[in-house]
Amino acid sequence: MFREMRRFKQQLEDQEALDVLRRGHRGVLSLIGDDGYPYGVPINYFLGDDCHIYMHCAPAGHKIDALKKCDKVSFTVIEDLPKQDDDFALHVNSVIVFGKIQLVEDREKVLKSAMELAMHIFPEQKEFYKDDLERNKGRVQILEITPEHITGKKVHEQ
């Protein structure tokens, strides 16, 4: 159902691809938008212990409308790697996840995931996010991607 990577020699092992997702915190969520146009939006995320991807957003808008029409998505993360001495080439790892997205309805899971996301990105701001989440808990929406296929790639562009 999913294509094999054409440049298979650059493919990351499955665990390496998961590690890239685990380390990252920003990716591009791509859905089928209005009139069938692709809709890609940068969004913060974290990889849960269940290897599902969690992100937060407002409870209404283009993303919500799109996922209600079609739950199939792709999610892309790029990890910049340090440049080598005397090497001007770009070094990156990238991961593409194909899967299905859904709204998380369980309010306890929504609040727990929102706090996990905040701690993944800004662990030094725990008290701020704890207070912010308490004030805004009724407006927070969490999205969950259940991966169906994950491919990672190591790129060294010369």
mmCIF file of C-alpha atoms in Angstrom:
data_model
loop_
_atom_site.group_PDB
_atom_site.id
_atom_site.type_symbol
_atom_site.label_atom_id
_atom_site.label_comp_id
_atom_site.label_asym_id
_atom_site.label_seq_id
_atom_site.Cartn_x
_atom_site.Cartn_y
_atom_site.Cartn_z
ATOM 1 C CA MET A 1 0.000 0.000 0.000
ATOM 2 C CA PHE A 2 2.864 2.408 0.784
ATOM 3 C CA ARG A 3 5.771 2.918 -1.586
ATOM 4 C CA GLU A 4 9.213 1.695 -0.740
ATOM 5 C CA MET A 5 11.888 4.362 -0.522
ATOM 6 C CA ARG A 6 13.599 4.825 -3.885
ATOM 7 C CA ARG A 7 16.957 5.782 -2.351
ATOM 8 C CA PHE A 8 16.930 2.897 0.103
ATOM 9 C CA LYS A 9 20.626 3.262 0.996
ATOM 10 C CA GLN A 10 19.716 6.481 2.799
ATOM 11 C CA GLN A 11 16.843 4.930 4.732
ATOM 12 C CA LEU A 12 17.011 5.129 8.503
ATOM 13 C CA GLU A 13 16.365 2.025 10.572
ATOM 14 C CA ASP A 14 12.898 2.008 12.159
ATOM 15 C CA GLN A 15 14.282 2.819 15.620
ATOM 16 C CA GLU A 16 16.343 5.714 14.225
ATOM 17 C CA ALA A 17 13.217 7.168 12.594
ATOM 18 C CA LEU A 18 11.332 6.911 15.905
ATOM 19 C CA ASP A 19 14.270 8.591 17.669
ATOM 20 C CA VAL A 20 14.073 11.524 15.232
ATOM 21 C CA LEU A 21 10.358 11.842 16.008
ATOM 22 C CA ARG A 22 11.032 11.563 19.750
ATOM 23 C CA ARG A 23 13.668 14.330 19.681
ATOM 24 C CA GLY A 24 11.672 16.685 17.474
ATOM 25 C CA HIS A 25 8.937 19.064 18.488
ATOM 26 C CA ARG A 26 7.827 20.745 15.243
ATOM 27 C CA GLY A 27 6.620 19.189 12.013
ATOM 28 C CA VAL A 28 4.301 19.786 9.081
ATOM 29 C CA LEU A 29 0.861 18.196 9.219
ATOM 30 C CA SER A 30 -0.601 17.648 5.751
ATOM 31 C CA LEU A 31 -4.297 17.037 5.193
ATOM 32 C CA ILE A 32 -6.700 17.236 2.294
ATOM 33 C CA GLY A 33 -8.078 20.758 2.542
ATOM 34 C CA ASP A 34 -10.806 22.764 0.871
ATOM 35 C CA ASP A 35 -11.706 21.779 -2.700
ATOM 36 C CA GLY A 36 -9.193 18.894 -2.573
ATOM 37 C CA TYR A 37 -6.151 21.166 -2.240
ATOM 38 C CA PRO A 38 -3.359 19.912 0.012
ATOM 39 C CA TYR A 39 -3.205 21.749 3.327
ATOM 40 C CA GLY A 40 0.129 21.612 5.138
ATOM 41 C CA VAL A 41 0.545 23.422 8.434
ATOM 42 C CA PRO A 42 3.549 23.642 10.781
ATOM 43 C CA ILE A 43 2.581 22.383 14.217
ATOM 44 C CA ASN A 44 4.169 21.441 17.556
ATOM 45 C CA TYR A 45 3.944 17.790 18.568
ATOM 46 C CA PHE A 46 5.319 15.033 20.741
ATOM 47 C CA LEU A 47 5.655 11.300 20.232
ATOM 48 C CA GLY A 48 3.777 9.400 22.926
ATOM 49 C CA ASP A 49 4.916 6.213 24.615
ATOM 50 C CA ASP A 50 2.369 4.445 22.374
ATOM 51 C CA CYS A 51 4.257 5.773 19.280
ATOM 52 C CA HIS A 52 1.241 7.916 18.384
ATOM 53 C CA ILE A 53 1.824 11.575 17.552
ATOM 54 C CA TYR A 54 -0.005 14.174 19.628
ATOM 55 C CA MET A 55 -0.494 17.853 18.826
ATOM 56 C CA HIS A 56 -2.739 20.601 20.106
ATOM 57 C CA CYS A 57 -4.866 23.128 18.286
ATOM 58 C CA ALA A 58 -8.021 25.182 18.578
ATOM 59 C CA PRO A 59 -11.276 23.190 18.570
ATOM 60 C CA ALA A 60 -12.364 24.776 15.248
ATOM 61 C CA GLY A 61 -10.697 25.803 11.999
ATOM 62 C CA HIS A 62 -9.273 24.522 8.736
ATOM 63 C CA LYS A 63 -7.479 21.499 10.304
ATOM 64 C CA ILE A 64 -10.605 20.356 12.115
ATOM 65 C CA ASP A 65 -12.794 20.765 9.023
ATOM 66 C CA ALA A 66 -10.260 18.862 6.902
ATOM 67 C CA LEU A 67 -9.838 15.907 9.270
ATOM 68 C CA LYS A 68 -13.612 15.532 9.589
ATOM 69 C CA LYS A 69 -13.770 15.062 5.792
ATOM 70 C CA CYS A 70 -10.775 12.714 5.529
ATOM 71 C CA ASP A 71 -8.767 11.219 8.377
ATOM 72 C CA LYS A 72 -5.728 10.287 6.240
ATOM 73 C CA VAL A 73 -2.694 12.497 6.830
ATOM 74 C CA SER A 74 1.021 12.719 6.412
ATOM 75 C CA PHE A 75 3.306 14.314 8.963
ATOM 76 C CA THR A 76 6.876 15.391 8.179
ATOM 77 C CA VAL A 77 9.719 16.197 10.565
ATOM 78 C CA ILE A 78 13.181 17.466 9.603
ATOM 79 C CA GLU A 79 16.114 17.255 11.999
ATOM 80 C CA ASP A 80 19.149 19.398 11.202
ATOM 81 C CA LEU A 81 22.423 17.669 11.993
ATOM 82 C CA PRO A 82 25.702 19.419 12.790
ATOM 83 C CA LYS A 83 27.820 20.394 9.812
ATOM 84 C CA GLN A 84 31.125 18.636 9.459
ATOM 85 C CA ASP A 85 34.391 20.608 9.456
ATOM 86 C CA ASP A 86 35.349 21.729 5.940
ATOM 87 C CA ASP A 87 32.015 20.432 4.606
ATOM 88 C CA PHE A 88 29.435 22.886 3.341
ATOM 89 C CA ALA A 89 26.881 20.189 2.578
ATOM 90 C CA LEU A 90 23.548 19.939 4.311
ATOM 91 C CA HIS A 91 23.160 17.088 6.797
ATOM 92 C CA VAL A 92 19.588 16.262 7.855
ATOM 93 C CA ASN A 93 17.413 13.405 8.949
ATOM 94 C CA SER A 94 13.809 13.482 7.830
ATOM 95 C CA VAL A 95 10.843 11.333 8.733
ATOM 96 C CA ILE A 96 7.479 11.030 7.012
ATOM 97 C CA VAL A 97 4.588 9.428 8.852
ATOM 98 C CA PHE A 98 1.458 8.285 7.038
ATOM 99 C CA GLY A 99 -1.498 7.586 9.251
ATOM 100 C CA LYS A 100 -4.959 8.430 10.453
ATOM 101 C CA ILE A 101 -5.790 11.423 12.597
ATOM 102 C CA GLN A 102 -8.553 11.879 15.106
ATOM 103 C CA LEU A 103 -9.779 14.327 17.707
ATOM 104 C CA VAL A 104 -9.064 13.159 21.236
ATOM 105 C CA GLU A 105 -12.433 13.285 22.991
ATOM 106 C CA ASP A 106 -11.440 12.102 26.487
ATOM 107 C CA ARG A 107 -10.931 15.382 28.418
ATOM 108 C CA GLU A 108 -8.533 13.776 30.897
ATOM 109 C CA LYS A 109 -6.345 12.551 28.015
ATOM 110 C CA VAL A 110 -6.602 15.980 26.355
ATOM 111 C CA LEU A 111 -5.299 17.780 29.454
ATOM 112 C CA LYS A 112 -2.600 15.178 30.149
ATOM 113 C CA SER A 113 -1.402 15.312 26.512
ATOM 114 C CA ALA A 114 -1.421 19.124 26.454
ATOM 115 C CA MET A 115 0.825 19.178 29.523
ATOM 116 C CA GLU A 116 3.103 16.496 28.037
ATOM 117 C CA LEU A 117 3.441 18.587 24.879
ATOM 118 C CA ALA A 118 4.314 21.687 26.888
ATOM 119 C CA MET A 119 6.921 19.786 28.926
ATOM 120 C CA HIS A 120 8.419 18.287 25.768
ATOM 121 C CA ILE A 121 9.000 21.739 24.295
ATOM 122 C CA PHE A 122 9.409 24.004 27.353
ATOM 123 C CA PRO A 123 10.272 21.866 30.407
ATOM 124 C CA GLU A 124 11.573 24.939 32.263
ATOM 125 C CA GLN A 125 8.113 26.571 32.069
ATOM 126 C CA LYS A 126 6.132 23.930 33.986
ATOM 127 C CA GLU A 127 4.325 26.291 36.363
ATOM 128 C CA PHE A 128 3.409 28.719 33.573
ATOM 129 C CA TYR A 129 1.861 25.964 31.447
ATOM 130 C CA LYS A 130 0.165 24.334 34.414
ATOM 131 C CA ASP A 131 -1.590 27.653 35.207
ATOM 132 C CA ASP A 132 -2.302 28.371 31.531
ATOM 133 C CA LEU A 133 -3.832 24.937 31.032
ATOM 134 C CA GLU A 134 -6.026 25.388 34.100
ATOM 135 C CA ARG A 135 -7.341 28.704 32.732
ATOM 136 C CA ASN A 136 -7.889 27.405 29.187
ATOM 137 C CA LYS A 137 -8.755 23.754 29.731
ATOM 138 C CA GLY A 138 -12.157 24.079 28.089
ATOM 139 C CA ARG A 139 -10.679 25.402 24.825
ATOM 140 C CA VAL A 140 -7.827 22.956 24.325
ATOM 141 C CA GLN A 141 -8.098 20.327 21.597
ATOM 142 C CA ILE A 142 -5.639 17.472 21.090
ATOM 143 C CA LEU A 143 -5.185 15.634 17.804
ATOM 144 C CA GLU A 144 -3.758 12.117 17.651
ATOM 145 C CA ILE A 145 -2.104 10.467 14.660
ATOM 146 C CA THR A 146 -2.036 6.690 14.609
ATOM 147 C CA PRO A 147 0.891 5.843 12.319
ATOM 148 C CA GLU A 148 0.369 3.289 9.559
ATOM 149 C CA HIS A 149 3.748 3.738 7.835
ATOM 150 C CA ILE A 150 6.912 5.553 8.916
ATOM 151 C CA THR A 151 9.948 6.189 6.711
ATOM 152 C CA GLY A 152 13.120 7.961 7.761
ATOM 153 C CA LYS A 153 15.913 9.227 5.555
ATOM 154 C CA LYS A 154 19.446 10.487 6.164
ATOM 155 C CA VAL A 155 20.470 13.186 3.732
ATOM 156 C CA HIS A 156 23.964 14.476 3.047
ATOM 157 C CA GLU A 157 23.540 16.917 0.168
ATOM 158 C CA GLN A 158 26.726 17.775 -1.657
#
